[in-house]
């Protein structure tokens, strides 16, 4: 249970600072004062508040700070469709009509699950949510307070081009490896490395020029690279870092056989490129009322910060005007 309301008594501090005590002395006529016994003046202390506008601004400033620190989020969103950018518009309209989400609001985000987990407090209780498009599958199914329906549309991998340079007397064997690859990834093989080369296959005993750099080198003759002399080995591949880039070498290169080639390319893709996200299946997630909320303030955080900045500026102006 949130206990942020325990900080509200702090609002009494400006009220205490702005109080003013006025003393009212009960006076007697001068003609009779000399005949009266000596007594202490009778005083009446009455509370008055000065600078009421400044008092109001300071109370509002403290209240905004409490709201910011407590992460208070006011639910304001209703039924919403979280759409992955690039989703086919016609397919999306069919899904919305089928699920009766036609009048729901739309929100574009590349990772709907991550956004929903971080901002779920923005949605009202009972709001329905739909995630549409090529929704990335999270590692663990999130626990949410709202009913969530997934309507996913898996897309094939986008084609990508990769530049490879082969410097070797066995260039035909190396080229055969890249020519056998299929799929959306296309490999442009050349004999001369340049600044855009992602992989250099260096299979000659001569050392490469010092100005030549690449993210990864496949070294067929390790004698040209002193960094590989005492390099550690994993799965038959020795590796080392150098000023030119990361170095890989193996005594079995160029690889022979489909299994060895597949293992080599899988290691290359896994270690040097971002992982490809799997698309989540279409399903419905039942709500869990006890699921925790991330108190990040959601969309209200920026508004509260802007309000605090404005109130602070007004408070400083009023305080300066009072001193003058």
XYZ file of C-alpha atoms in Angstrom:
324
model
C 0.000 0.000 0.000
C 1.319 3.467 -0.898
C 2.072 5.611 2.160
C 2.883 8.843 0.347
C 0.059 10.663 2.141
C 2.092 10.530 5.375
C 4.191 13.373 3.939
C 1.210 15.748 3.727
C 1.771 17.209 7.264
C 4.834 18.916 5.753
C 2.357 21.403 4.277
C 1.897 22.822 7.794
C 5.431 24.237 7.743
C 4.664 27.245 5.487
C 1.560 27.937 7.584
C 3.715 28.069 10.719
C 6.344 30.259 9.059
C 3.797 32.803 7.863
C 1.969 33.286 11.182
C 2.168 36.649 12.947
C 1.480 37.253 16.608
C -0.127 40.546 17.511
C -0.168 41.673 21.134
C -3.124 43.673 22.335
C -2.489 45.491 25.633
C -5.482 46.253 27.814
C -4.956 49.952 28.593
C -6.508 51.917 31.511
C -7.235 55.673 31.788
C -4.202 57.652 32.921
C -6.100 59.476 35.627
C -6.741 56.352 37.605
C -3.612 54.393 36.685
C -1.546 55.790 39.634
C -4.039 54.527 42.198
C -4.112 50.974 40.913
C -1.827 48.236 42.156
C 0.986 47.274 39.877
C 0.068 44.475 37.493
C 1.516 42.951 34.344
C -0.030 44.181 31.101
C -2.774 41.935 29.844
C -1.897 40.613 26.404
C -4.009 38.813 23.867
C -2.130 36.851 21.230
C -4.058 36.602 17.944
C -2.785 34.636 14.908
C -2.631 36.435 11.622
C -1.111 35.221 8.345
C 1.011 37.556 6.277
C 1.849 37.306 2.576
C -1.021 34.973 1.827
C -0.169 34.674 -1.885
C 3.377 33.622 -1.026
C 1.981 31.151 1.512
C -0.259 29.619 -1.149
C 2.593 29.299 -3.657
C 4.850 27.602 -1.107
C 2.123 25.121 -0.145
C 1.558 24.265 -3.804
C 5.300 23.864 -4.332
C 5.550 21.385 -1.458
C 2.499 19.502 -2.687
C 3.976 19.170 -6.184
C 7.274 17.948 -4.733
C 5.456 15.296 -2.686
C 3.577 14.153 -5.769
C 6.817 13.921 -7.753
C 8.738 11.994 -5.107
C 5.848 9.642 -4.380
C 5.337 8.886 -8.053
C 1.623 9.562 -7.844
C 0.035 8.672 -11.158
C -3.514 9.697 -11.975
C -5.113 7.117 -14.297
C -6.409 8.915 -17.363
C -6.198 6.558 -20.336
C -9.114 4.429 -21.488
C -9.229 1.593 -24.040
C -6.002 1.760 -26.029
C -4.287 -0.048 -28.884
C -0.481 -0.127 -28.694
C 0.716 -0.447 -32.279
C 4.194 -1.391 -33.429
C 5.403 1.098 -36.099
C 5.278 -0.377 -39.600
C 2.133 -2.437 -39.002
C -0.024 -2.872 -42.093
C -2.941 -0.431 -41.837
C -5.496 -2.700 -43.521
C -4.578 -5.643 -41.306
C -4.801 -3.420 -38.229
C -8.278 -2.165 -39.114
C -9.517 -5.737 -39.534
C -8.131 -6.695 -36.131
C -9.693 -3.675 -34.451
C -13.088 -4.381 -35.977
C -12.909 -8.041 -35.001
C -12.000 -7.229 -31.378
C -14.383 -4.235 -31.165
C -11.563 -1.780 -30.558
C -12.571 0.631 -33.313
C -13.092 3.585 -30.986
C -10.046 2.959 -28.823
C -7.100 5.333 -28.663
C -3.886 4.442 -30.444
C -0.315 4.634 -29.226
C 2.731 3.805 -31.372
C 5.676 2.139 -29.627
C 8.390 -0.244 -30.796
C 8.167 -2.423 -27.656
C 4.559 -2.441 -26.385
C 5.212 -4.824 -23.502
C 8.048 -2.724 -22.099
C 6.014 0.469 -22.447
C 2.969 -1.099 -20.823
C 4.910 -2.419 -17.841
C 6.494 1.000 -17.248
C 3.305 3.067 -17.707
C 0.447 0.776 -16.701
C -0.567 3.169 -13.915
C -1.766 5.638 -16.589
C -4.707 3.394 -17.546
C -8.011 3.470 -15.707
C -9.277 0.381 -13.942
C -11.251 -1.727 -16.375
C -9.583 -0.278 -19.488
C -8.985 -2.798 -22.272
C -5.632 -2.994 -24.009
C -4.542 -4.473 -27.310
C -1.016 -4.960 -28.596
C -0.962 -5.107 -32.388
C 1.738 -5.739 -34.964
C 5.087 -7.492 -34.756
C 5.192 -7.361 -30.950
C 8.597 -8.518 -29.595
C 8.290 -11.455 -27.223
C 9.595 -10.647 -23.709
C 11.866 -13.084 -21.933
C 9.292 -13.495 -19.134
C 5.555 -13.052 -19.499
C 4.697 -9.818 -17.644
C 2.075 -9.703 -14.898
C -0.368 -6.864 -15.555
C -3.439 -5.451 -13.857
C -5.384 -5.005 -17.085
C -6.768 -7.417 -19.623
C -4.387 -7.438 -22.583
C -5.078 -8.953 -25.984
C -2.277 -9.663 -28.441
C -2.944 -9.535 -32.162
C 0.444 -10.120 -33.703
C 1.582 -10.104 -37.314
C 5.024 -11.644 -37.719
C 7.089 -9.991 -40.429
C 9.929 -11.634 -42.349
C 13.386 -10.346 -41.607
C 14.315 -7.247 -43.534
C 17.058 -7.729 -46.131
C 20.464 -6.522 -45.021
C 23.756 -6.110 -46.831
C 27.119 -7.009 -45.313
C 30.483 -6.220 -46.848
C 33.187 -8.886 -46.628
C 36.779 -8.644 -47.874
C 38.797 -11.799 -48.600
C 42.584 -11.566 -48.850
C 43.758 -15.126 -49.390
C 45.417 -17.522 -51.785
C 42.477 -19.823 -51.072
C 39.905 -17.195 -51.923
C 37.748 -19.658 -53.891
C 37.154 -21.789 -50.771
C 36.258 -18.768 -48.675
C 33.944 -17.374 -51.347
C 32.148 -20.715 -51.542
C 31.192 -20.363 -47.865
C 29.493 -17.009 -48.400
C 27.914 -18.076 -51.694
C 26.189 -20.994 -49.912
C 24.419 -18.687 -47.457
C 20.779 -17.888 -48.106
C 18.133 -15.815 -46.380
C 17.596 -12.083 -46.077
C 21.253 -11.365 -45.360
C 23.277 -10.626 -48.463
C 27.070 -10.706 -48.456
C 29.035 -8.539 -50.868
C 32.451 -10.148 -51.176
C 35.419 -8.192 -52.507
C 39.189 -8.521 -52.616
C 39.996 -5.099 -51.144
C 38.932 -3.989 -47.647
C 37.573 -0.484 -47.175
C 36.057 1.597 -44.373
C 32.648 -0.120 -44.715
C 33.970 -3.662 -44.502
C 32.442 -5.577 -41.576
C 34.561 -8.716 -41.896
C 38.072 -9.202 -43.229
C 39.254 -12.725 -44.064
C 43.051 -12.441 -43.882
C 44.623 -15.715 -44.980
C 48.146 -14.685 -46.039
C 51.379 -14.657 -43.999
C 51.999 -10.942 -44.598
C 50.763 -8.521 -41.945
C 47.976 -6.133 -42.985
C 48.594 -2.385 -43.200
C 48.440 -0.607 -39.846
C 45.768 1.776 -41.161
C 43.370 -1.074 -42.007
C 40.576 -1.550 -39.465
C 37.492 -3.747 -39.306
C 35.154 -4.940 -36.527
C 36.155 -8.587 -37.061
C 39.026 -10.459 -38.687
C 39.082 -14.140 -39.612
C 42.772 -14.995 -39.681
C 43.873 -18.016 -41.675
C 47.601 -17.563 -40.972
C 48.134 -16.503 -37.348
C 51.820 -15.720 -37.899
C 50.853 -12.277 -39.212
C 49.227 -11.308 -35.891
C 51.386 -11.508 -32.740
C 48.277 -10.916 -30.584
C 47.156 -14.487 -31.331
C 50.244 -16.267 -29.996
C 48.880 -16.821 -26.490
C 45.238 -16.138 -27.224
C 42.537 -18.119 -25.343
C 40.407 -20.624 -27.207
C 36.662 -21.311 -27.150
C 35.065 -24.063 -29.245
C 38.232 -24.417 -31.289
C 38.482 -20.705 -32.114
C 41.257 -18.566 -30.649
C 40.390 -14.902 -30.199
C 42.140 -11.682 -29.265
C 41.640 -7.933 -29.458
C 44.012 -5.754 -31.426
C 44.192 -2.125 -32.597
C 42.821 -3.303 -35.967
C 39.758 -5.040 -34.449
C 38.810 -8.379 -32.921
C 40.744 -11.378 -34.261
C 39.492 -14.944 -34.711
C 41.571 -17.854 -35.919
C 41.368 -21.633 -36.130
C 43.631 -24.332 -37.455
C 40.662 -25.839 -39.334
C 40.021 -22.830 -41.557
C 38.764 -22.578 -44.220
C 36.010 -24.746 -42.768
C 34.909 -27.836 -44.644
C 31.402 -29.139 -44.199
C 27.984 -27.612 -43.698
C 27.896 -28.106 -39.919
C 31.211 -26.369 -39.315
C 30.255 -23.495 -41.605
C 26.884 -23.103 -39.909
C 28.495 -23.031 -36.439
C 31.003 -20.410 -37.552
C 28.373 -18.115 -39.032
C 26.046 -18.532 -36.057
C 28.864 -17.496 -33.722
C 29.577 -14.491 -35.901
C 25.943 -13.364 -35.929
C 25.430 -13.987 -32.216
C 28.532 -12.155 -31.004
C 28.763 -9.224 -33.407
C 25.163 -8.285 -34.207
C 22.148 -7.390 -32.126
C 19.829 -10.344 -31.475
C 16.737 -10.621 -33.615
C 13.579 -10.358 -31.520
C 10.990 -13.104 -31.867
C 7.398 -12.066 -32.472
C 5.045 -12.983 -29.638
C 2.093 -15.276 -30.480
C -1.474 -13.999 -30.555
C -3.112 -14.611 -27.193
C -5.070 -12.984 -24.362
C -3.534 -12.190 -20.955
C -5.870 -12.272 -17.976
C -5.508 -9.419 -15.472
C -3.801 -9.880 -12.118
C -5.246 -7.298 -9.664
C -2.359 -7.741 -7.231
C 0.333 -7.022 -9.837
C 2.701 -4.217 -8.716
C 2.885 -0.929 -10.557
C 6.086 0.888 -11.425
C 5.766 4.287 -9.750
C 7.593 6.292 -12.387
C 4.966 9.000 -12.663
C 4.259 8.156 -16.286
C 3.238 11.064 -18.468
C 2.548 13.188 -15.375
C 6.198 13.365 -14.345
C 7.120 15.928 -17.002
C 4.055 18.015 -16.166
C 4.837 17.978 -12.450
C 8.441 18.975 -13.134
C 7.267 21.897 -15.269
C 4.815 22.926 -12.522
C 7.555 22.801 -9.870
C 9.832 24.963 -12.020
C 7.064 27.540 -12.531
C 6.076 27.598 -8.848
C 9.698 27.927 -7.762
C 10.197 30.925 -10.037
C 7.025 32.581 -8.713
C 8.020 31.861 -5.095
C 11.429 33.479 -5.571
C 9.884 36.554 -7.177
C 7.357 37.006 -4.365
C 9.979 36.432 -1.663
C 12.273 39.030 -3.246
C 9.410 41.532 -3.528
C 8.561 41.051 0.173
C 12.129 41.842 1.261
C 12.084 45.087 -0.703
